[in-house]
PDB file of C-alpha atoms and ligand atoms in Angstrom:
ATOM      1  CA  UNK A   1     114.300 132.667 183.860  1.00  0.00           C
ATOM      2  CA  UNK A   2     111.137 130.709 183.093  1.00  0.00           C
ATOM      3  CA  UNK A   3     107.938 131.027 181.134  1.00  0.00           C
ATOM      4  CA  UNK A   4     104.891 128.841 180.606  1.00  0.00           C
ATOM      5  CA  UNK A   5     105.025 127.235 177.151  1.00  0.00           C
ATOM      6  CA  UNK A   6     101.521 126.407 175.957  1.00  0.00           C
ATOM      7  CA  UNK A   7     100.907 124.388 172.791  1.00  0.00           C
ATOM      8  CA  UNK A   8      97.836 123.929 170.694  1.00  0.00           C
ATOM      9  CA  UNK A   9      97.531 120.354 169.402  1.00  0.00           C
ATOM     10  CA  UNK A  10      95.827 120.073 166.011  1.00  0.00           C
ATOM     11  CA  UNK A  11      97.970 121.718 163.334  1.00  0.00           C
ATOM     12  CA  UNK A  12     100.803 122.579 165.744  1.00  0.00           C
ATOM     13  CA  UNK A  13     101.978 119.319 167.296  1.00  0.00           C
ATOM     14  CA  UNK A  14     100.386 116.978 164.791  1.00  0.00           C
ATOM     15  CA  UNK A  15      99.040 117.407 161.280  1.00  0.00           C
ATOM     16  CA  UNK A  16      95.455 116.452 162.118  1.00  0.00           C
ATOM     17  CA  UNK A  17      94.037 119.703 160.709  1.00  0.00           C
ATOM     18  CA  UNK A  18      93.756 117.997 157.302  1.00  0.00           C
ATOM     19  CA  UNK A  19      91.699 115.165 158.814  1.00  0.00           C
ATOM     20  CA  UNK A  20      89.345 117.565 160.585  1.00  0.00           C
ATOM     21  CA  UNK A  21      88.893 119.256 157.202  1.00  0.00           C
ATOM     22  CA  UNK A  22      88.076 115.992 155.402  1.00  0.00           C
ATOM     23  CA  UNK A  23      85.642 114.935 158.121  1.00  0.00           C
ATOM     24  CA  UNK A  24      83.846 118.313 158.150  1.00  0.00           C
ATOM     25  CA  UNK A  25      83.689 118.369 154.368  1.00  0.00           C
ATOM     26  CA  UNK A  26      82.028 114.927 154.279  1.00  0.00           C
ATOM     27  CA  UNK A  27      79.667 115.993 157.037  1.00  0.00           C
ATOM     28  CA  UNK A  28      78.748 119.193 155.207  1.00  0.00           C
ATOM     29  CA  UNK A  29      78.189 117.192 152.015  1.00  0.00           C
ATOM     30  CA  UNK A  30      75.820 114.873 153.889  1.00  0.00           C
ATOM     31  CA  UNK A  31      73.749 117.975 154.655  1.00  0.00           C
ATOM     32  CA  UNK A  32      73.959 119.213 151.061  1.00  0.00           C
ATOM     33  CA  UNK A  33      76.312 122.020 152.056  1.00  0.00           C
ATOM     34  CA  UNK A  34      79.385 122.984 150.066  1.00  0.00           C
ATOM     35  CA  UNK A  35      82.385 123.646 152.315  1.00  0.00           C
ATOM     36  CA  UNK A  36      85.545 125.396 151.135  1.00  0.00           C
ATOM     37  CA  UNK A  37      89.173 125.605 152.225  1.00  0.00           C
ATOM     38  CA  UNK A  38      88.666 129.263 153.193  1.00  0.00           C
ATOM     39  CA  UNK A  39      85.749 128.369 155.428  1.00  0.00           C
ATOM     40  CA  UNK A  40      87.803 125.587 156.975  1.00  0.00           C
ATOM     41  CA  UNK A  41      90.457 128.159 157.970  1.00  0.00           C
ATOM     42  CA  UNK A  42      87.775 129.797 160.135  1.00  0.00           C
ATOM     43  CA  UNK A  43      86.989 126.467 161.799  1.00  0.00           C
ATOM     44  CA  UNK A  44      90.559 125.789 162.909  1.00  0.00           C
ATOM     45  CA  UNK A  45      90.760 125.924 166.695  1.00  0.00           C
ATOM     46  CA  UNK A  46      86.981 126.122 166.929  1.00  0.00           C
ATOM     47  CA  UNK A  47      85.121 123.563 169.076  1.00  0.00           C
ATOM     48  CA  UNK A  48      83.095 120.733 167.528  1.00  0.00           C
ATOM     49  CA  UNK A  49      79.789 122.322 168.498  1.00  0.00           C
ATOM     50  CA  UNK A  50      80.638 125.779 167.221  1.00  0.00           C
ATOM     51  CA  UNK A  51      82.083 124.334 163.998  1.00  0.00           C
ATOM     52  CA  UNK A  52      78.818 122.591 163.141  1.00  0.00           C
ATOM     53  CA  UNK A  53      76.865 125.750 164.023  1.00  0.00           C
ATOM     54  CA  UNK A  54      79.011 127.748 161.590  1.00  0.00           C
ATOM     55  CA  UNK A  55      78.682 125.197 158.791  1.00  0.00           C
ATOM     56  CA  UNK A  56      74.885 125.246 159.170  1.00  0.00           C
ATOM     57  CA  UNK A  57      74.921 129.043 159.180  1.00  0.00           C
ATOM     58  CA  UNK A  58      77.032 129.195 155.994  1.00  0.00           C
ATOM     59  CA  UNK A  59      74.787 126.595 154.346  1.00  0.00           C
ATOM     60  CA  UNK A  60      71.662 128.403 155.541  1.00  0.00           C
ATOM     61  CA  UNK A  61      70.330 125.213 157.106  1.00  0.00           C
ATOM     62  CA  UNK A  62      68.504 124.423 160.324  1.00  0.00           C
ATOM     63  CA  UNK A  63      68.314 120.956 161.867  1.00  0.00           C
ATOM     64  CA  UNK A  64      66.714 119.585 165.020  1.00  0.00           C
ATOM     65  CA  UNK A  65      68.723 119.212 168.236  1.00  0.00           C
ATOM     66  CA  UNK A  66      68.586 115.458 167.752  1.00  0.00           C
ATOM     67  CA  UNK A  67      70.027 115.543 164.233  1.00  0.00           C
ATOM     68  CA  UNK A  68      72.595 118.097 165.416  1.00  0.00           C
ATOM     69  CA  UNK A  69      73.889 115.606 167.982  1.00  0.00           C
ATOM     70  CA  UNK A  70      73.860 112.800 165.393  1.00  0.00           C
ATOM     71  CA  UNK A  71      75.877 114.890 162.967  1.00  0.00           C
ATOM     72  CA  UNK A  72      78.463 115.761 165.636  1.00  0.00           C
ATOM     73  CA  UNK A  73      78.844 112.081 166.507  1.00  0.00           C
ATOM     74  CA  UNK A  74      79.071 111.186 162.817  1.00  0.00           C
ATOM     75  CA  UNK A  75      81.825 113.759 162.268  1.00  0.00           C
ATOM     76  CA  UNK A  76      83.798 112.498 165.231  1.00  0.00           C
ATOM     77  CA  UNK A  77      83.515 108.838 164.150  1.00  0.00           C
ATOM     78  CA  UNK A  78      84.736 109.788 160.694  1.00  0.00           C
ATOM     79  CA  UNK A  79      87.604 111.781 162.225  1.00  0.00           C
ATOM     80  CA  UNK A  80      88.608 108.980 164.621  1.00  0.00           C
ATOM     81  CA  UNK A  81      88.640 106.599 161.673  1.00  0.00           C
ATOM     82  CA  UNK A  82      90.960 108.954 159.741  1.00  0.00           C
ATOM     83  CA  UNK A  83      93.445 109.242 162.647  1.00  0.00           C
ATOM     84  CA  UNK A  84      93.449 105.523 163.514  1.00  0.00           C
ATOM     85  CA  UNK A  85      96.988 105.021 162.296  1.00  0.00           C
ATOM     86  CA  UNK A  86      98.575 108.138 163.870  1.00  0.00           C
ATOM     87  CA  UNK A  87     101.943 107.487 165.481  1.00  0.00           C
ATOM     88  CA  UNK A  88     105.224 109.188 166.427  1.00  0.00           C
ATOM     89  CA  UNK A  89     106.032 109.770 162.748  1.00  0.00           C
ATOM     90  CA  UNK A  90     103.067 112.163 162.499  1.00  0.00           C
ATOM     91  CA  UNK A  91     104.538 114.720 164.919  1.00  0.00           C
ATOM     92  CA  UNK A  92     105.109 117.984 163.008  1.00  0.00           C
ATOM     93  CA  UNK A  93     108.726 118.756 162.026  1.00  0.00           C
ATOM     94  CA  UNK A  94     110.858 120.136 164.846  1.00  0.00           C
ATOM     95  CA  UNK A  95     108.194 119.827 167.539  1.00  0.00           C
ATOM     96  CA  UNK A  96     109.652 116.844 169.356  1.00  0.00           C
ATOM     97  CA  UNK A  97     113.092 118.457 169.574  1.00  0.00           C
ATOM     98  CA  UNK A  98     111.593 121.739 170.713  1.00  0.00           C
ATOM     99  CA  UNK A  99     109.717 119.985 173.542  1.00  0.00           C
ATOM    100  CA  UNK A 100     112.829 118.052 174.573  1.00  0.00           C
ATOM    101  CA  UNK A 101     114.874 121.254 174.609  1.00  0.00           C
ATOM    102  CA  UNK A 102     112.272 122.878 176.877  1.00  0.00           C
ATOM    103  CA  UNK A 103     112.457 119.863 179.185  1.00  0.00           C
ATOM    104  CA  UNK A 104     116.224 120.165 179.182  1.00  0.00           C
ATOM    105  CA  UNK A 105     115.905 123.808 180.232  1.00  0.00           C
ATOM    106  CA  UNK A 106     113.351 122.876 182.929  1.00  0.00           C
ATOM    107  CA  UNK A 107     110.625 124.982 181.347  1.00  0.00           C
ATOM    108  CA  UNK A 108     106.977 124.216 182.156  1.00  0.00           C
ATOM    109  CA  UNK A 109     104.916 122.791 179.275  1.00  0.00           C
ATOM    110  CA  UNK A 110     101.147 122.714 178.806  1.00  0.00           C
ATOM    111  CA  UNK A 111      98.683 121.678 176.153  1.00  0.00           C
ATOM    112  CA  UNK A 112      95.827 124.078 175.379  1.00  0.00           C
ATOM    113  CA  UNK A 113      93.546 122.415 172.859  1.00  0.00           C
ATOM    114  CA  UNK A 114      89.882 122.658 171.888  1.00  0.00           C
ATOM    115  CA  UNK A 115      89.808 118.957 171.072  1.00  0.00           C
ATOM    116  CA  UNK A 116      88.065 116.345 173.169  1.00  0.00           C
ATOM    117  CA  UNK A 117      90.393 113.790 171.568  1.00  0.00           C
ATOM    118  CA  UNK A 118      93.597 115.464 172.775  1.00  0.00           C
ATOM    119  CA  UNK A 119      94.699 112.971 175.439  1.00  0.00           C
ATOM    120  CA  UNK A 120      94.406 109.798 173.312  1.00  0.00           C
ATOM    121  CA  UNK A 121      96.153 111.591 170.429  1.00  0.00           C
ATOM    122  CA  UNK A 122      99.128 112.597 172.630  1.00  0.00           C
ATOM    123  CA  UNK A 123      99.299 108.973 173.764  1.00  0.00           C
ATOM    124  CA  UNK A 124      99.363 107.711 170.184  1.00  0.00           C
ATOM    125  CA  UNK A 125     102.207 110.150 169.453  1.00  0.00           C
ATOM    126  CA  UNK A 126     104.101 108.922 172.526  1.00  0.00           C
ATOM    127  CA  UNK A 127     104.636 112.424 173.962  1.00  0.00           C
ATOM    128  CA  UNK A 128     101.891 112.749 176.592  1.00  0.00           C
ATOM    129  CA  UNK A 129     104.437 112.480 179.429  1.00  0.00           C
ATOM    130  CA  UNK A 130     106.208 115.655 178.235  1.00  0.00           C
ATOM    131  CA  UNK A 131     103.235 117.795 179.274  1.00  0.00           C
ATOM    132  CA  UNK A 132     103.018 119.056 182.856  1.00  0.00           C
ATOM    133  CA  UNK A 133      99.441 120.213 182.347  1.00  0.00           C
ATOM    134  CA  UNK A 134      96.804 119.279 179.772  1.00  0.00           C
ATOM    135  CA  UNK A 135      93.745 121.458 179.189  1.00  0.00           C
ATOM    136  CA  UNK A 136      91.482 120.306 176.378  1.00  0.00           C
ATOM    137  CA  UNK A 137      87.906 120.421 175.085  1.00  0.00           C
ATOM    138  CA  UNK A 138      86.743 118.270 177.989  1.00  0.00           C
ATOM    139  CA  UNK A 139      87.969 120.847 180.562  1.00  0.00           C
ATOM    140  CA  UNK A 140      86.673 124.188 179.316  1.00  0.00           C
ATOM    141  CA  UNK A 141      83.273 125.759 178.869  1.00  0.00           C
ATOM    142  CA  UNK A 142      84.219 128.654 176.611  1.00  0.00           C
ATOM    143  CA  UNK A 143      85.836 127.834 173.267  1.00  0.00           C
ATOM    144  CA  UNK A 144      88.601 129.752 171.455  1.00  0.00           C
ATOM    145  CA  UNK A 145      88.727 132.705 170.643  1.00  0.00           C
ATOM    146  CA  UNK A 146      87.815 132.917 174.330  1.00  0.00           C
ATOM    147  CA  UNK A 147      91.089 132.732 176.298  1.00  0.00           C
ATOM    148  CA  UNK A 148      89.750 130.302 178.960  1.00  0.00           C
ATOM    149  CA  UNK A 149      91.766 127.291 177.756  1.00  0.00           C
ATOM    150  CA  UNK A 150      95.092 129.192 177.848  1.00  0.00           C
ATOM    151  CA  UNK A 151      94.366 131.027 181.104  1.00  0.00           C
ATOM    152  CA  UNK A 152      93.509 127.728 182.754  1.00  0.00           C
ATOM    153  CA  UNK A 153      96.731 126.157 181.440  1.00  0.00           C
ATOM    154  CA  UNK A 154      98.987 128.975 182.694  1.00  0.00           C
ATOM    155  CA  UNK A 155      97.331 129.195 186.104  1.00  0.00           C
ATOM    156  CA  UNK A 156      97.599 125.412 186.550  1.00  0.00           C
ATOM    157  CA  UNK A 157     101.308 125.745 185.788  1.00  0.00           C
ATOM    158  CA  UNK A 158     101.454 128.586 188.320  1.00  0.00           C
ATOM    159  CA  UNK A 159     102.353 131.363 185.850  1.00  0.00           C
ATOM    160  CA  UNK A 160     100.941 134.751 184.908  1.00  0.00           C
ATOM    161  CA  UNK A 161      99.497 135.302 181.457  1.00  0.00           C
ATOM    162  CA  UNK A 162     102.245 137.830 180.655  1.00  0.00           C
ATOM    163  CA  UNK A 163     104.837 135.114 181.326  1.00  0.00           C
ATOM    164  CA  UNK A 164     103.169 132.682 178.932  1.00  0.00           C
ATOM    165  CA  UNK A 165     103.853 131.838 175.300  1.00  0.00           C
ATOM    166  CA  UNK A 166     101.263 130.214 173.063  1.00  0.00           C
ATOM    167  CA  UNK A 167     101.952 128.241 169.865  1.00  0.00           C
ATOM    168  CA  UNK A 168      98.957 128.254 167.531  1.00  0.00           C
ATOM    169  CA  UNK A 169      98.031 127.470 163.927  1.00  0.00           C
ATOM    170  CA  UNK A 170      94.540 128.998 164.049  1.00  0.00           C
ATOM    171  CA  UNK A 171      93.207 132.541 163.876  1.00  0.00           C
ATOM    172  CA  UNK A 172      90.819 131.826 166.790  1.00  0.00           C
ATOM    173  CA  UNK A 173      93.717 130.499 168.893  1.00  0.00           C
ATOM    174  CA  UNK A 174      96.003 133.456 168.153  1.00  0.00           C
ATOM    175  CA  UNK A 175      93.170 135.786 169.134  1.00  0.00           C
ATOM    176  CA  UNK A 176      92.621 133.821 172.356  1.00  0.00           C
ATOM    177  CA  UNK A 177      96.315 134.118 173.276  1.00  0.00           C
ATOM    178  CA  UNK A 178      96.380 137.841 172.482  1.00  0.00           C
ATOM    179  CA  UNK A 179      93.217 138.471 174.505  1.00  0.00           C
ATOM    180  CA  UNK A 180      94.833 136.659 177.435  1.00  0.00           C
ATOM    181  CA  UNK A 181      97.861 138.978 177.141  1.00  0.00           C
ATOM    182  CA  UNK A 182     100.177 136.115 176.175  1.00  0.00           C
ATOM    183  CA  UNK A 183     102.887 136.080 173.531  1.00  0.00           C
ATOM    184  CA  UNK A 184     101.419 134.429 170.433  1.00  0.00           C
ATOM    185  CA  UNK A 185     103.583 132.451 168.041  1.00  0.00           C
ATOM    186  CA  UNK A 186     101.803 131.443 164.836  1.00  0.00           C
ATOM    187  CA  UNK A 187     102.635 128.238 162.986  1.00  0.00           C
ATOM    188  CA  UNK A 188     101.488 128.458 159.399  1.00  0.00           C
ATOM    189  CA  UNK A 189     100.980 131.232 156.857  1.00  0.00           C
ATOM    190  CA  UNK A 190     101.803 134.854 157.704  1.00  0.00           C
ATOM    191  CA  UNK A 191      98.857 136.149 155.660  1.00  0.00           C
ATOM    192  CA  UNK A 192      96.384 134.157 157.698  1.00  0.00           C
ATOM    193  CA  UNK A 193      98.044 134.492 161.123  1.00  0.00           C
ATOM    194  CA  UNK A 194      98.990 138.188 160.850  1.00  0.00           C
ATOM    195  CA  UNK A 195      97.639 138.907 164.351  1.00  0.00           C
ATOM    196  CA  UNK A 196     100.339 136.710 165.923  1.00  0.00           C
ATOM    197  CA  UNK A 197     103.440 138.313 167.478  1.00  0.00           C
ATOM    198  CA  UNK A 198     105.607 136.126 165.208  1.00  0.00           C
ATOM    199  CA  UNK A 199     104.854 133.532 162.548  1.00  0.00           C
ATOM    200  CA  UNK A 200     106.875 130.544 161.295  1.00  0.00           C
ATOM    201  CA  UNK A 201     105.949 127.891 158.782  1.00  0.00           C
ATOM    202  CA  UNK A 202     107.345 125.181 161.010  1.00  0.00           C
ATOM    203  CA  UNK A 203     109.296 124.845 164.243  1.00  0.00           C
ATOM    204  CA  UNK A 204     112.285 123.997 162.037  1.00  0.00           C
ATOM    205  CA  UNK A 205     112.175 127.557 160.631  1.00  0.00           C
ATOM    206  CA  UNK A 206     112.812 129.146 164.027  1.00  0.00           C
ATOM    207  CA  UNK A 207     116.247 130.752 164.417  1.00  0.00           C
ATOM    208  CA  UNK A 208     119.019 129.158 166.446  1.00  0.00           C
ATOM    209  CA  UNK A 209     118.498 129.480 170.193  1.00  0.00           C
ATOM    210  CA  UNK A 210     114.936 130.702 169.738  1.00  0.00           C
ATOM    211  CA  UNK A 211     113.885 129.387 173.167  1.00  0.00           C
ATOM    212  CA  UNK A 212     116.310 131.812 174.819  1.00  0.00           C
ATOM    213  CA  UNK A 213     114.987 134.619 172.634  1.00  0.00           C
ATOM    214  CA  UNK A 214     111.482 133.778 173.837  1.00  0.00           C
ATOM    215  CA  UNK A 215     112.569 133.636 177.472  1.00  0.00           C
ATOM    216  CA  UNK A 216     113.745 137.239 177.138  1.00  0.00           C
ATOM    217  CA  UNK A 217     110.753 138.423 175.143  1.00  0.00           C
ATOM    218  CA  UNK A 218     107.988 140.557 176.622  1.00  0.00           C
ATOM    219  CA  UNK A 219     104.518 141.112 175.234  1.00  0.00           C
TER     220      UNK A 219
HETATM  221  C1  BG6 B 301      90.654 121.918 167.391  1.00  0.00           C
HETATM  222  C2  BG6 B 301      90.685 121.748 165.898  1.00  0.00           C
HETATM  223  O1  BG6 B 301      91.923 121.677 167.909  1.00  0.00           O
HETATM  224  O2  BG6 B 301      89.746 121.019 167.988  1.00  0.00           O
HETATM  225  C3  BG6 B 301      89.282 121.839 165.317  1.00  0.00           C
HETATM  226  O3  BG6 B 301      91.493 122.758 165.325  1.00  0.00           O
HETATM  227  C4  BG6 B 301      88.369 120.848 166.020  1.00  0.00           C
HETATM  228  O4  BG6 B 301      89.335 121.575 163.946  1.00  0.00           O
HETATM  229  C5  BG6 B 301      88.399 121.112 167.526  1.00  0.00           C
HETATM  230  O5  BG6 B 301      87.039 120.962 165.548  1.00  0.00           O
HETATM  231  C6  BG6 B 301      87.529 120.136 168.314  1.00  0.00           C
HETATM  232  O6  BG6 B 301      88.108 118.870 168.222  1.00  0.00           O
HETATM  233  P1  BG6 B 301      87.403 117.502 168.543  1.00  0.00           P
HETATM  234  O7  BG6 B 301      88.506 116.495 168.358  1.00  0.00           O
HETATM  235  O8  BG6 B 301      86.921 117.554 169.953  1.00  0.00           O
HETATM  236  O9  BG6 B 301      86.278 117.348 167.578  1.00  0.00           O
HETATM  237 MG1   MG B 302      95.079 124.069 165.926  1.00  0.00          MG
END
Protein backbone atom coordinates (compact mmCIF):
# COMPACT_ATOMS: atom_id res chain seq x y z
CA UNK A 1 0.00 0.00 0.00
CA UNK A 2 1.68 3.17 -1.23
CA UNK A 3 0.88 6.77 -2.00
CA UNK A 4 2.84 9.74 -3.29
CA UNK A 5 3.59 12.14 -0.42
CA UNK A 6 4.07 15.66 -1.76
CA UNK A 7 5.29 18.50 0.46
CA UNK A 8 5.20 22.22 0.01
CA UNK A 9 8.37 23.87 1.34
CA UNK A 10 7.83 27.38 2.71
CA UNK A 11 5.63 27.25 5.81
CA UNK A 12 5.39 23.44 5.81
CA UNK A 13 8.94 22.10 6.01
CA UNK A 14 10.61 25.29 7.15
CA UNK A 15 9.35 28.50 8.73
CA UNK A 16 10.43 30.78 5.88
CA UNK A 17 6.92 32.21 5.42
CA UNK A 18 7.78 34.90 7.99
CA UNK A 19 10.86 35.93 5.99
CA UNK A 20 8.92 36.13 2.73
CA UNK A 21 6.47 38.38 4.60
CA UNK A 22 9.21 40.69 5.90
CA UNK A 23 10.85 40.92 2.48
CA UNK A 24 7.55 41.68 0.70
CA UNK A 25 6.61 44.23 3.33
CA UNK A 26 9.91 46.10 2.86
CA UNK A 27 9.49 45.89 -0.90
CA UNK A 28 5.94 47.23 -0.72
CA UNK A 29 7.13 50.04 1.56
CA UNK A 30 9.79 50.98 -1.00
CA UNK A 31 6.93 51.51 -3.45
CA UNK A 32 4.89 53.47 -0.91
CA UNK A 33 2.42 50.61 -0.53
CA UNK A 34 1.06 49.46 2.81
CA UNK A 35 0.98 45.66 3.07
CA UNK A 36 -0.96 43.78 5.75
CA UNK A 37 -0.86 40.34 7.34
CA UNK A 38 -4.20 39.49 5.69
CA UNK A 39 -2.84 40.36 2.27
CA UNK A 40 0.25 38.29 2.98
CA UNK A 41 -1.98 35.24 3.61
CA UNK A 42 -3.10 35.57 -0.03
CA UNK A 43 0.52 35.63 -1.20
CA UNK A 44 1.48 32.36 0.49
CA UNK A 45 2.24 29.74 -2.15
CA UNK A 46 2.06 32.37 -4.87
CA UNK A 47 5.02 32.79 -7.25
CA UNK A 48 7.39 35.77 -7.01
CA UNK A 49 6.03 37.34 -10.18
CA UNK A 50 2.38 36.96 -9.26
CA UNK A 51 3.05 38.21 -5.72
CA UNK A 52 4.50 41.48 -6.99
CA UNK A 53 1.61 41.84 -9.46
CA UNK A 54 -0.88 41.49 -6.59
CA UNK A 55 0.94 43.97 -4.36
CA UNK A 56 0.94 46.54 -7.18
CA UNK A 57 -2.75 45.88 -7.79
CA UNK A 58 -3.62 46.34 -4.10
CA UNK A 59 -1.51 49.51 -3.97
CA UNK A 60 -3.02 50.76 -7.22
CA UNK A 61 0.43 51.27 -8.72
CA UNK A 62 1.93 50.68 -12.14
CA UNK A 63 5.66 50.39 -12.81
CA UNK A 64 7.71 49.77 -15.94
CA UNK A 65 8.85 46.26 -16.87
CA UNK A 66 12.39 47.29 -15.98
CA UNK A 67 11.50 48.48 -12.48
CA UNK A 68 9.32 45.38 -12.05
CA UNK A 69 12.36 43.17 -12.63
CA UNK A 70 14.48 45.33 -10.31
CA UNK A 71 11.91 45.06 -7.55
CA UNK A 72 11.72 41.26 -7.90
CA UNK A 73 15.50 41.02 -7.67
CA UNK A 74 15.51 43.39 -4.69
CA UNK A 75 12.92 41.27 -2.88
CA UNK A 76 14.86 38.09 -3.50
CA UNK A 77 18.16 39.61 -2.30
CA UNK A 78 16.44 40.78 0.87
CA UNK A 79 14.90 37.33 1.34
CA UNK A 80 18.20 35.49 0.74
CA UNK A 81 19.82 37.77 3.30
CA UNK A 82 17.11 36.90 5.85
CA UNK A 83 17.54 33.13 5.36
CA UNK A 84 21.36 33.18 5.35
CA UNK A 85 21.60 31.42 8.68
CA UNK A 86 18.96 28.70 8.08
CA UNK A 87 20.02 25.26 9.27
CA UNK A 88 18.63 21.92 10.49
CA UNK A 89 17.21 23.61 13.60
CA UNK A 90 14.79 25.58 11.41
CA UNK A 91 12.89 22.49 10.21
CA UNK A 92 9.27 22.76 11.43
CA UNK A 93 8.34 20.58 14.43
CA UNK A 94 7.68 16.94 13.58
CA UNK A 95 8.58 17.23 9.90
CA UNK A 96 11.92 15.47 10.05
CA UNK A 97 10.45 12.50 11.92
CA UNK A 98 7.51 12.33 9.55
CA UNK A 99 9.85 12.19 6.53
CA UNK A 100 12.01 9.52 8.19
CA UNK A 101 8.93 7.45 8.99
CA UNK A 102 7.85 7.65 5.34
CA UNK A 103 11.33 6.52 4.29
CA UNK A 104 11.08 3.67 6.76
CA UNK A 105 7.78 2.62 5.18
CA UNK A 106 9.29 2.93 1.67
CA UNK A 107 6.84 5.63 0.65
CA UNK A 108 7.73 7.95 -2.25
CA UNK A 109 8.41 11.59 -1.30
CA UNK A 110 8.33 14.71 -3.46
CA UNK A 111 8.68 18.43 -3.01
CA UNK A 112 6.13 20.66 -4.76
CA UNK A 113 7.13 24.26 -4.17
CA UNK A 114 6.62 27.58 -5.96
CA UNK A 115 10.03 28.77 -4.80
CA UNK A 116 13.03 29.14 -7.05
CA UNK A 117 15.17 28.87 -3.91
CA UNK A 118 13.87 25.43 -2.92
CA UNK A 119 16.93 23.30 -3.70
CA UNK A 120 19.51 25.42 -1.83
CA UNK A 121 17.11 25.69 1.13
CA UNK A 122 16.69 21.88 1.35
CA UNK A 123 20.48 21.62 1.25
CA UNK A 124 20.87 24.10 4.10
CA UNK A 125 18.36 22.05 6.12
CA UNK A 126 20.30 18.86 5.36
CA UNK A 127 17.24 16.95 4.09
CA UNK A 128 17.50 17.24 0.30
CA UNK A 129 18.46 13.55 -0.01
CA UNK A 130 15.12 12.48 1.51
CA UNK A 131 13.25 13.66 -1.59
CA UNK A 132 12.86 11.30 -4.54
CA UNK A 133 11.57 14.10 -6.75
CA UNK A 134 11.84 17.88 -6.49
CA UNK A 135 9.55 20.18 -8.47
CA UNK A 136 9.98 23.87 -7.75
CA UNK A 137 9.52 27.35 -9.22
CA UNK A 138 12.28 26.69 -11.75
CA UNK A 139 10.39 23.69 -13.23
CA UNK A 140 6.83 24.90 -13.74
CA UNK A 141 5.16 27.46 -15.95
CA UNK A 142 1.83 27.74 -14.16
CA UNK A 143 1.86 28.84 -10.52
CA UNK A 144 -0.39 27.64 -7.68
CA UNK A 145 -3.45 27.58 -7.50
CA UNK A 146 -2.80 25.84 -10.82
CA UNK A 147 -2.12 22.16 -10.03
CA UNK A 148 0.85 21.83 -12.45
CA UNK A 149 3.52 21.61 -9.73
CA UNK A 150 1.73 18.76 -7.89
CA UNK A 151 0.70 16.89 -11.04
CA UNK A 152 4.28 17.01 -12.26
CA UNK A 153 5.54 15.72 -8.89
CA UNK A 154 3.13 12.76 -8.77
CA UNK A 155 3.69 11.75 -12.38
CA UNK A 156 7.48 11.89 -11.90
CA UNK A 157 7.02 9.57 -8.92
CA UNK A 158 4.85 7.35 -11.14
CA UNK A 159 1.59 7.82 -9.21
CA UNK A 160 -1.95 8.92 -10.03
CA UNK A 161 -3.31 12.13 -8.58
CA UNK A 162 -5.92 10.19 -6.59
CA UNK A 163 -3.09 8.28 -4.89
CA UNK A 164 -1.31 11.47 -3.86
CA UNK A 165 -1.33 13.45 -0.63
CA UNK A 166 -0.31 17.10 -0.47
CA UNK A 167 0.87 18.98 2.64
CA UNK A 168 0.27 22.72 2.33
CA UNK A 169 0.18 25.87 4.46
CA UNK A 170 -1.32 28.13 1.78
CA UNK A 171 -4.82 28.65 0.43
CA UNK A 172 -3.47 28.66 -3.16
CA UNK A 173 -1.66 25.36 -2.53
CA UNK A 174 -4.67 23.65 -0.96
CA UNK A 175 -6.75 24.74 -3.95
CA UNK A 176 -4.09 23.39 -6.33
CA UNK A 177 -4.11 19.99 -4.58
CA UNK A 178 -7.92 19.84 -4.58
CA UNK A 179 -8.10 20.78 -8.26
CA UNK A 180 -5.63 17.98 -9.00
CA UNK A 181 -7.91 15.54 -7.16
CA UNK A 182 -5.33 14.91 -4.43
CA UNK A 183 -5.88 14.61 -0.70
CA UNK A 184 -5.02 17.98 0.84
CA UNK A 185 -3.63 18.25 4.35
CA UNK A 186 -3.42 21.81 5.66
CA UNK A 187 -0.73 22.92 8.09
CA UNK A 188 -1.80 26.06 9.89
CA UNK A 189 -5.10 27.62 10.93
CA UNK A 190 -8.41 25.87 10.26
CA UNK A 191 -10.19 29.17 9.56
CA UNK A 192 -7.80 30.02 6.77
CA UNK A 193 -7.30 26.51 5.33
CA UNK A 194 -10.95 25.37 5.55
CA UNK A 195 -10.85 23.99 1.99
CA UNK A 196 -8.31 21.33 3.02
CA UNK A 197 -9.46 17.75 3.69
CA UNK A 198 -7.84 17.97 7.15
CA UNK A 199 -5.95 20.68 9.01
CA UNK A 200 -3.32 20.48 11.76
CA UNK A 201 -1.34 23.23 13.41
CA UNK A 202 1.84 21.20 13.18
CA UNK A 203 2.94 17.71 12.19
CA UNK A 204 3.29 17.06 15.93
CA UNK A 205 -0.50 17.46 16.28
CA UNK A 206 -1.24 14.53 13.98
CA UNK A 207 -2.67 11.45 15.72
CA UNK A 208 -0.61 8.34 16.37
CA UNK A 209 -0.05 6.25 13.25
CA UNK A 210 -1.39 8.99 11.00
CA UNK A 211 0.68 7.77 8.03
CA UNK A 212 -1.26 4.50 8.04
CA UNK A 213 -4.52 6.43 8.28
CA UNK A 214 -3.46 8.40 5.20
CA UNK A 215 -2.46 5.26 3.32
CA UNK A 216 -6.03 4.01 3.75
CA UNK A 217 -7.68 7.33 3.00
CA UNK A 218 -9.44 8.08 -0.28
CA UNK A 219 -10.35 11.46 -1.68
C1 LIG B 1 6.30 30.03 -2.06
C2 LIG B 1 6.11 31.01 -0.92
O1 LIG B 1 6.67 28.79 -1.54
O2 LIG B 1 7.30 30.47 -2.95
C3 LIG B 1 5.87 32.41 -1.46
O3 LIG B 1 5.01 30.61 -0.14
C4 LIG B 1 6.99 32.80 -2.41
O4 LIG B 1 5.81 33.30 -0.38
C5 LIG B 1 7.08 31.76 -3.53
O5 LIG B 1 6.75 34.08 -2.98
C6 LIG B 1 8.21 32.06 -4.52
O6 LIG B 1 9.42 31.90 -3.85
P1 LIG B 1 10.82 32.44 -4.33
O7 LIG B 1 11.77 31.90 -3.29
O8 LIG B 1 11.09 31.88 -5.68
O9 LIG B 1 10.73 33.93 -4.35
MG1 LIG C 1 3.92 27.33 1.60
